[in-house]
Amino acid sequence: MAYETLQSETQLQGREHPISNARLAILILLGSELMLFAGLIGAFLVFRLGSVIWPPPSHINIRLPRVVTGVNTIFLLLSGYTMFQGLRAIRKNRQRELRNWLLVTGMLGSIFLVVQGSEWVRLVNLGFTLSSGIYGSIFYILIGCHAVHVLGAVVWLLTVFVMAVTGHFSENRHVGVELCTIYWTFVVALWPILYVLVYLV
């Protein structure tokens, strides 16, 4: 009896979870986010492909800031690289490098939001608003939804940065950095698709 109990406990101890609860949670979150943006992109494509002239004639004089947004896209893509470097640093227990990379990533993400916000102000001053028909609505909802996600990612990043400053992470304990990196990578990878669809096509 004792032998069977010991054998059972040994089997339970040797049984490893294929994925942690935290990683499972972030995958579920990303799955829901993918469905959200798939729906928004689908709606955009329905209106875009269903229109003979795009943008609509009533907004033909509105020029989206392609060049500025293109440069801004580079900043966001760079932030994906710096975020990955931060994760790579903590995996080697380089805590100072982690803090530096997180700080640079946060700055690049903030620059992206500020530039995008300033361009929106310019467009609104030109009369291109959320109420400017289907074109204005789908533009601000789709691009604005992504901006909200970038803002959320920046807030999450700042939280991770504070934890890094207090020495919370180490070579063997860095799940928080890993999860933030996964989410940050998602918002970074999503943006070029939106940029091409909305600004260039």
Short mmCIF file of C-alpha atoms in Angstrom, two decimals, residues 1-195:
data_model
loop_
_atom_site.label_atom_id
_atom_site.label_comp_id
_atom_site.label_asym_id
_atom_site.label_seq_id
_atom_site.Cartn_x
_atom_site.Cartn_y
_atom_site.Cartn_z
CA MET A 1 0.00 0.00 0.00
CA ALA A 2 2.78 2.38 1.00
CA TYR A 3 4.68 1.47 -2.17
CA GLU A 4 1.64 2.26 -4.35
CA THR A 5 1.16 5.61 -2.59
CA LEU A 6 4.82 6.52 -3.08
CA GLN A 7 4.66 5.50 -6.73
CA SER A 8 1.54 7.61 -7.25
CA GLU A 9 3.16 10.68 -5.67
CA THR A 10 6.26 10.21 -7.82
CA GLN A 11 4.15 10.11 -10.96
CA LEU A 12 2.33 13.30 -9.96
CA GLN A 13 5.59 15.10 -9.24
CA GLY A 14 7.01 14.05 -12.58
CA ARG A 15 3.97 15.21 -14.47
CA GLU A 16 4.65 18.65 -15.96
CA HIS A 17 2.10 21.09 -17.24
CA PRO A 18 2.58 21.67 -20.99
CA ILE A 19 1.82 25.38 -20.50
CA SER A 20 1.54 27.61 -17.44
CA ASN A 21 -1.70 29.31 -16.45
CA ALA A 22 -0.20 32.72 -17.17
CA ARG A 23 0.85 31.77 -20.69
CA LEU A 24 -2.52 30.13 -21.29
CA ALA A 25 -4.23 33.34 -20.17
CA ILE A 26 -2.21 35.51 -22.56
CA LEU A 27 -2.95 33.12 -25.43
CA ILE A 28 -6.68 33.33 -24.69
CA LEU A 29 -6.40 37.13 -24.56
CA LEU A 30 -4.58 37.24 -27.88
CA GLY A 31 -7.17 34.92 -29.40
CA SER A 32 -9.97 37.31 -28.45
CA GLU A 33 -7.94 40.28 -29.71
CA LEU A 34 -7.36 38.54 -33.03
CA MET A 35 -11.09 37.98 -33.43
CA LEU A 36 -11.78 41.62 -32.62
CA PHE A 37 -9.34 42.96 -35.19
CA ALA A 38 -10.34 40.33 -37.75
CA GLY A 39 -13.90 41.67 -37.47
CA LEU A 40 -12.77 45.29 -37.79
CA ILE A 41 -10.49 44.55 -40.73
CA GLY A 42 -13.27 42.54 -42.35
CA ALA A 43 -15.66 45.47 -42.00
CA PHE A 44 -13.06 47.80 -43.51
CA LEU A 45 -12.52 45.49 -46.47
CA VAL A 46 -16.27 45.20 -47.09
CA PHE A 47 -16.58 48.98 -47.39
CA ARG A 48 -13.28 49.36 -49.23
CA LEU A 49 -13.93 46.70 -51.86
CA GLY A 50 -17.57 47.67 -52.17
CA SER A 51 -16.71 51.24 -53.15
CA VAL A 52 -15.92 52.20 -56.72
CA ILE A 53 -13.97 55.24 -55.51
CA TRP A 54 -11.95 55.17 -52.30
CA PRO A 55 -11.83 57.40 -50.41
CA PRO A 56 -15.40 58.50 -51.12
CA PRO A 57 -15.73 61.61 -53.32
CA SER A 58 -16.79 63.69 -50.31
CA HIS A 59 -13.37 63.05 -48.74
CA ILE A 60 -11.21 63.06 -51.84
CA ASN A 61 -9.29 66.12 -50.56
CA ILE A 62 -8.39 64.41 -47.28
CA ARG A 63 -4.84 63.12 -47.43
CA LEU A 64 -3.84 60.66 -44.74
CA PRO A 65 -0.31 61.27 -43.39
CA ARG A 66 1.34 58.35 -45.16
CA VAL A 67 4.94 59.51 -44.85
CA VAL A 68 4.77 60.62 -41.22
CA THR A 69 2.88 57.47 -40.27
CA GLY A 70 5.40 55.39 -42.22
CA VAL A 71 8.24 56.87 -40.17
CA ASN A 72 6.15 56.36 -37.05
CA THR A 73 5.74 52.73 -38.04
CA ILE A 74 9.52 52.36 -37.94
CA PHE A 75 9.53 53.59 -34.33
CA LEU A 76 6.97 50.98 -33.36
CA LEU A 77 8.84 48.20 -35.17
CA LEU A 78 12.04 49.23 -33.38
CA SER A 79 10.19 48.96 -30.08
CA GLY A 80 9.47 45.32 -30.89
CA TYR A 81 13.19 44.73 -31.27
CA THR A 82 14.09 46.53 -28.03
CA MET A 83 11.40 44.63 -26.12
CA PHE A 84 12.83 41.33 -27.34
CA GLN A 85 16.29 42.45 -26.26
CA GLY A 86 14.93 43.18 -22.80
CA LEU A 87 13.56 39.64 -22.51
CA ARG A 88 16.83 38.25 -23.81
CA ALA A 89 18.75 40.26 -21.20
CA ILE A 90 16.79 38.99 -18.20
CA ARG A 91 17.11 35.41 -19.43
CA LYS A 92 20.84 35.98 -18.95
CA ASN A 93 20.17 37.67 -15.59
CA ARG A 94 21.28 41.07 -16.88
CA GLN A 95 18.87 43.16 -14.84
CA ARG A 96 20.38 46.53 -15.68
CA GLU A 97 20.14 45.81 -19.40
CA LEU A 98 16.52 44.77 -18.90
CA ARG A 99 15.69 48.11 -17.31
CA ASN A 100 17.44 50.01 -20.09
CA TRP A 101 15.70 48.09 -22.86
CA LEU A 102 12.30 48.47 -21.18
CA LEU A 103 12.87 52.21 -20.86
CA VAL A 104 13.78 52.55 -24.54
CA THR A 105 10.78 50.43 -25.54
CA GLY A 106 8.44 52.61 -23.48
CA MET A 107 9.87 55.75 -25.06
CA LEU A 108 9.40 54.38 -28.59
CA GLY A 109 5.85 53.33 -27.83
CA SER A 110 5.08 56.74 -26.35
CA ILE A 111 6.56 58.48 -29.40
CA PHE A 112 4.30 56.39 -31.62
CA LEU A 113 1.22 57.45 -29.66
CA VAL A 114 2.18 61.14 -29.54
CA VAL A 115 2.89 61.32 -33.29
CA GLN A 116 -0.30 59.49 -34.11
CA GLY A 117 -2.30 61.72 -31.79
CA SER A 118 -0.85 64.88 -33.34
CA GLU A 119 -1.79 63.64 -36.81
CA TRP A 120 -5.33 62.96 -35.64
CA VAL A 121 -5.57 66.52 -34.35
CA ARG A 122 -4.51 67.78 -37.77
CA LEU A 123 -7.08 65.59 -39.52
CA VAL A 124 -9.85 66.71 -37.17
CA ASN A 125 -8.94 70.35 -37.84
CA LEU A 126 -9.33 69.59 -41.55
CA GLY A 127 -12.85 68.36 -40.88
CA PHE A 128 -12.10 64.64 -40.98
CA THR A 129 -13.81 63.28 -37.85
CA LEU A 130 -15.47 60.16 -36.54
CA SER A 131 -18.78 61.42 -37.90
CA SER A 132 -17.38 61.91 -41.41
CA GLY A 133 -19.40 59.09 -42.93
CA ILE A 134 -18.22 55.49 -43.29
CA TYR A 135 -14.70 56.56 -44.23
CA GLY A 136 -14.15 58.57 -41.06
CA SER A 137 -15.89 56.04 -38.84
CA ILE A 138 -13.97 53.00 -40.00
CA PHE A 139 -10.67 54.91 -39.94
CA TYR A 140 -10.97 56.15 -36.36
CA ILE A 141 -12.50 52.94 -34.99
CA LEU A 142 -9.88 50.66 -36.56
CA ILE A 143 -6.81 52.82 -36.00
CA GLY A 144 -8.12 54.12 -32.68
CA CYS A 145 -8.70 50.60 -31.39
CA HIS A 146 -5.08 49.76 -32.14
CA ALA A 147 -3.92 52.96 -30.43
CA VAL A 148 -5.84 51.98 -27.29
CA HIS A 149 -4.06 48.63 -27.34
CA VAL A 150 -0.68 50.33 -27.71
CA LEU A 151 -1.56 52.59 -24.77
CA GLY A 152 -2.49 49.54 -22.71
CA ALA A 153 0.78 47.89 -23.70
CA VAL A 154 2.73 50.99 -22.60
CA VAL A 155 0.98 51.01 -19.21
CA TRP A 156 1.73 47.30 -18.82
CA LEU A 157 5.34 47.96 -19.81
CA LEU A 158 5.68 50.71 -17.20
CA THR A 159 4.39 48.31 -14.57
CA VAL A 160 6.98 45.74 -15.61
CA PHE A 161 9.65 48.46 -15.57
CA VAL A 162 8.81 49.39 -11.97
CA MET A 163 8.98 45.72 -11.00
CA ALA A 164 12.35 45.46 -12.77
CA VAL A 165 13.68 48.47 -10.86
CA THR A 166 12.75 46.80 -7.56
CA GLY A 167 14.62 43.65 -8.60
CA HIS A 168 11.53 41.50 -9.03
CA PHE A 169 12.88 39.63 -12.06
CA SER A 170 15.79 37.24 -12.40
CA GLU A 171 17.15 34.57 -14.70
CA ASN A 172 14.75 32.01 -13.27
CA ARG A 173 11.81 34.33 -12.60
CA HIS A 174 10.77 36.51 -15.51
CA VAL A 175 7.30 35.37 -16.58
CA GLY A 176 6.02 38.94 -16.26
CA VAL A 177 8.57 40.17 -18.80
CA GLU A 178 7.79 37.27 -21.11
CA LEU A 179 4.03 37.90 -21.08
CA CYS A 180 4.50 41.62 -21.66
CA THR A 181 6.83 40.83 -24.57
CA ILE A 182 4.24 38.53 -26.14
CA TYR A 183 1.54 41.20 -25.95
CA TRP A 184 3.87 43.94 -27.15
CA THR A 185 4.89 41.80 -30.11
CA PHE A 186 1.23 41.37 -30.97
CA VAL A 187 0.46 45.10 -31.14
CA VAL A 188 3.68 45.74 -33.06
CA ALA A 189 3.08 42.96 -35.60
CA LEU A 190 -0.53 44.06 -36.13
CA TRP A 191 0.29 47.65 -37.01
CA PRO A 192 2.03 47.15 -40.42
CA ILE A 193 -1.06 45.28 -41.61
CA LEU A 194 -3.31 48.17 -40.61
CA TYR A 195 -0.89 50.72 -42.06
#
